[in-house]
Short mmCIF file of C-alpha atoms and ligand atoms in Angstrom, two decimals:
data_model
loop_
_atom_site.label_atom_id
_atom_site.label_comp_id
_atom_site.label_asym_id
_atom_site.label_seq_id
_atom_site.Cartn_x
_atom_site.Cartn_y
_atom_site.Cartn_z
CA MET A 1 -69.98 98.42 -92.12
CA ARG A 2 -72.17 99.93 -94.79
CA ARG A 3 -70.58 100.28 -98.26
CA HIS A 4 -71.05 103.54 -99.95
CA PRO A 5 -73.22 103.26 -103.04
CA THR A 6 -70.90 105.52 -105.00
CA GLY A 7 -68.11 103.17 -104.23
CA LEU A 8 -70.13 100.26 -105.69
CA ALA A 9 -70.87 102.21 -108.79
CA LEU A 10 -67.20 102.96 -109.18
CA CYS A 11 -66.34 99.31 -108.73
CA ALA A 12 -68.81 98.39 -111.45
CA LEU A 13 -67.33 101.03 -113.81
CA LEU A 14 -63.87 99.82 -113.03
CA ALA A 15 -64.86 96.19 -113.86
CA VAL A 16 -66.39 97.28 -117.16
CA TRP A 17 -63.29 99.27 -117.98
CA LEU A 18 -60.94 96.40 -117.15
CA LEU A 19 -62.97 93.78 -118.96
CA SER A 20 -63.41 95.80 -122.08
CA GLY A 21 -59.65 96.05 -122.48
CA VAL A 22 -59.97 99.64 -123.52
CA ARG A 23 -58.25 102.57 -121.88
CA ALA A 24 -60.76 104.88 -120.26
CA ASP A 25 -59.16 107.91 -121.80
CA GLU A 26 -59.32 106.38 -125.32
CA PRO A 27 -62.97 105.59 -126.00
CA VAL A 28 -63.50 103.42 -129.10
CA VAL A 29 -65.12 105.83 -131.47
CA ARG A 30 -66.01 104.12 -134.71
CA ASP A 31 -66.85 106.03 -137.75
CA GLU A 32 -70.22 104.90 -139.17
CA ALA A 33 -69.01 105.09 -142.80
CA VAL A 34 -65.98 103.03 -141.99
CA LEU A 35 -68.15 100.42 -140.29
CA ALA A 36 -70.44 100.41 -143.33
CA ARG A 37 -67.58 99.70 -145.76
CA GLN A 38 -66.18 97.01 -143.46
CA ALA A 39 -69.72 95.45 -143.31
CA THR A 40 -69.80 95.38 -147.14
CA MET A 41 -66.45 93.61 -147.12
CA LYS A 42 -67.63 91.14 -144.51
CA SER A 43 -70.66 90.31 -146.61
CA ALA A 44 -68.32 89.64 -149.58
CA LYS A 45 -66.26 87.36 -147.41
CA ALA A 46 -69.33 85.40 -146.19
CA ALA A 47 -70.52 84.90 -149.76
CA LEU A 48 -67.06 83.88 -150.94
CA ALA A 49 -66.71 81.46 -148.04
CA VAL A 50 -69.77 79.49 -149.26
CA LEU A 51 -68.12 79.09 -152.69
CA ALA A 52 -64.72 78.25 -151.24
CA GLU A 53 -66.28 75.61 -149.00
CA MET A 54 -68.09 74.02 -151.92
CA SER A 55 -64.89 74.05 -153.90
CA ALA A 56 -62.97 72.40 -151.06
CA LEU A 57 -65.72 69.75 -150.60
CA ARG A 58 -66.42 71.03 -147.15
CA ARG A 59 -69.96 71.80 -148.24
CA ASN A 60 -72.12 69.99 -150.81
CA PHE A 61 -72.18 71.65 -154.18
CA ASP A 62 -75.59 73.19 -154.71
CA ARG A 63 -76.23 75.17 -157.85
CA ALA A 64 -78.94 77.39 -156.32
CA ALA A 65 -76.82 78.12 -153.21
CA ALA A 66 -73.80 78.84 -155.40
CA ARG A 67 -75.81 81.28 -157.54
CA ALA A 68 -77.16 83.00 -154.45
CA ALA A 69 -73.64 83.36 -153.03
CA ARG A 70 -72.36 84.80 -156.32
CA ALA A 71 -75.32 87.28 -156.35
CA ARG A 72 -74.45 88.41 -152.77
CA LEU A 73 -70.78 88.78 -153.78
CA GLN A 74 -71.71 90.81 -156.81
CA GLU A 75 -73.95 93.03 -154.70
CA ALA A 76 -71.14 93.72 -152.23
CA LEU A 77 -68.62 94.42 -155.01
CA ALA A 78 -71.15 96.75 -156.72
CA ASP A 79 -71.40 98.70 -153.45
CA LEU A 80 -67.64 98.88 -152.98
CA PRO A 81 -66.91 102.09 -154.91
CA ASP A 82 -69.65 104.08 -153.12
CA ARG A 83 -68.59 102.72 -149.78
CA PHE A 84 -64.96 103.76 -150.27
CA GLU A 85 -65.37 106.95 -152.23
CA GLN A 86 -64.93 109.35 -149.28
CA PRO A 87 -61.72 109.13 -147.19
CA TYR A 88 -63.54 108.32 -143.95
CA SER A 89 -61.22 107.14 -141.25
CA ASP A 90 -61.10 106.03 -137.61
CA ARG A 91 -58.43 104.35 -135.48
CA HIS A 92 -59.45 100.90 -136.57
CA THR A 93 -59.59 101.30 -140.25
CA ARG A 94 -57.03 99.38 -142.33
CA ALA A 95 -57.70 101.35 -145.49
CA ARG A 96 -54.52 102.97 -146.84
CA PRO A 97 -54.47 106.66 -147.88
CA GLU A 98 -53.28 105.51 -151.37
CA ILE A 99 -56.91 104.70 -152.12
CA TRP A 100 -57.77 108.38 -152.34
CA GLU A 101 -54.41 109.52 -153.71
CA ASN A 102 -55.22 107.69 -156.94
CA TRP A 103 -58.90 106.98 -156.93
CA PRO A 104 -59.08 105.86 -160.57
CA ALA A 105 -56.50 103.12 -159.90
CA PHE A 106 -58.51 101.91 -156.85
CA LEU A 107 -61.65 101.87 -159.05
CA ARG A 108 -59.87 99.69 -161.58
CA SER A 109 -59.09 97.20 -158.76
CA ALA A 110 -62.73 97.21 -157.83
CA GLU A 111 -63.78 96.66 -161.44
CA THR A 112 -61.33 93.77 -161.84
CA ALA A 113 -63.03 92.11 -158.80
CA GLN A 114 -66.46 92.77 -160.32
CA GLU A 115 -65.38 91.10 -163.56
CA ALA A 116 -64.05 88.11 -161.65
CA ALA A 117 -67.40 87.81 -159.88
CA ARG A 118 -69.22 87.94 -163.20
CA GLY A 119 -66.84 85.17 -164.41
CA LEU A 120 -67.76 82.88 -161.54
CA ARG A 121 -69.38 79.75 -162.95
CA THR A 122 -72.00 78.10 -160.81
CA SER A 123 -73.33 75.48 -163.20
CA SER A 124 -71.17 72.66 -161.88
CA LEU A 125 -68.45 71.99 -159.29
CA PRO A 126 -65.62 71.75 -161.85
CA ALA A 127 -66.74 75.05 -163.39
CA LEU A 128 -66.81 76.71 -159.98
CA ARG A 129 -63.40 75.37 -159.16
CA ARG A 130 -61.96 76.73 -162.39
CA SER A 131 -63.45 80.17 -161.96
CA LEU A 132 -62.87 80.73 -158.22
CA PRO A 133 -59.09 81.40 -158.19
CA ALA A 134 -59.46 84.54 -160.28
CA MET A 135 -62.03 85.88 -157.81
CA MET A 136 -59.79 85.17 -154.85
CA SER A 137 -56.75 86.82 -156.43
CA ALA A 138 -58.80 89.92 -157.17
CA CYS A 139 -59.64 90.23 -153.47
CA LEU A 140 -56.01 89.61 -152.46
CA ALA A 141 -54.58 91.96 -155.06
CA CYS A 142 -56.64 94.91 -153.79
CA HIS A 143 -55.89 94.05 -150.16
CA SER A 144 -52.15 93.76 -150.67
CA ARG A 145 -52.11 97.17 -152.30
CA TYR A 146 -54.76 99.09 -150.30
CA ARG A 147 -55.10 97.48 -146.89
CA THR A 148 -52.60 97.82 -144.10
CA GLU A 149 -51.19 94.82 -142.22
CA ARG A 150 -52.63 94.30 -138.79
C1 HEC B 1 -60.86 97.42 -154.70
C2 HEC B 1 -60.28 96.97 -153.42
C3 HEC B 1 -60.86 95.76 -152.71
C4 HEC B 1 -61.37 94.62 -153.18
C5 HEC B 1 -61.56 94.20 -154.67
C6 HEC B 1 -61.73 93.83 -152.05
N1 HEC B 1 -61.45 94.44 -150.88
FE1 HEC B 1 -61.78 93.71 -149.04
N2 HEC B 1 -60.97 95.45 -148.22
C7 HEC B 1 -60.47 96.47 -148.96
C8 HEC B 1 -59.95 97.50 -148.06
C9 HEC B 1 -59.29 98.81 -148.44
C10 HEC B 1 -60.24 97.05 -146.74
C11 HEC B 1 -59.97 97.80 -145.40
C12 HEC B 1 -61.25 98.62 -145.03
C13 HEC B 1 -61.13 99.34 -143.76
O1 HEC B 1 -60.55 98.77 -142.77
O2 HEC B 1 -61.59 100.47 -143.65
C14 HEC B 1 -60.89 95.76 -146.89
C15 HEC B 1 -61.37 94.95 -145.84
C16 HEC B 1 -61.85 93.65 -145.99
C17 HEC B 1 -62.21 92.82 -144.89
C18 HEC B 1 -62.11 93.19 -143.38
C19 HEC B 1 -63.46 93.86 -142.98
C20 HEC B 1 -63.44 94.33 -141.53
O3 HEC B 1 -64.35 93.83 -140.82
O4 HEC B 1 -62.57 95.06 -141.09
C21 HEC B 1 -62.65 91.62 -145.39
C22 HEC B 1 -63.18 90.41 -144.69
C23 HEC B 1 -62.61 91.76 -146.83
N3 HEC B 1 -62.04 93.01 -147.15
C24 HEC B 1 -62.93 90.78 -147.76
C25 HEC B 1 -62.87 90.85 -149.11
C26 HEC B 1 -63.22 89.84 -150.06
C27 HEC B 1 -63.70 88.44 -149.70
C28 HEC B 1 -63.04 90.38 -151.28
C29 HEC B 1 -63.28 89.68 -152.62
C30 HEC B 1 -64.48 89.08 -152.90
C31 HEC B 1 -62.58 91.70 -151.16
N4 HEC B 1 -62.50 92.01 -149.85
C32 HEC B 1 -62.35 92.54 -152.21
C33 HEC B 1 -60.35 96.57 -150.33
C34 HEC B 1 -60.82 95.64 -151.24
#
């Protein structure tokens, strides 16, 4: 018995649909601007992880690497206001509408984080350890106010 080519194509489509875990009538449409701001946040997280690992002795302290991580963190935080300025949204965003209801307050949260990043000390491990908590709480403070739970 010869299988119908259309039937095979349908099977393939069905497999893709099942494996992707996405309902066929709800395509995952991501907004480019939302993806861009999430990418900026991911970059901040990657940079912060380097410093946190050094601080926790899970990575050797290295002044040059610590400075590079701080620079990357500062870059991401400097981009933050532009990335969030417009209320772009899609079904996967965790940004709360409160961001745009009081934009100056959100900007202040972003500035607090920028200041904490400027305050990061990379000259020695003890100095890094002393200055890292303020950075982490600036991230968390903004998230607890402006990011929805998953
Ligand atoms: C001024 C507010 C603010 C600050 C400061 C901030 N974030 Fe965020 N962050 C957000 C918001 C809002 C979202 C949700 C964005 C979305 O889903 O559209 C987010 C999302 C994230 C995400 C998830 C990205 C994704 O892929 O969905 C990570 C990781 C993250 N932030 C890390 C950090 C780290 C690390 C810091 C500190 C260095 C930081 N953030 C500082 C507001 C902030």
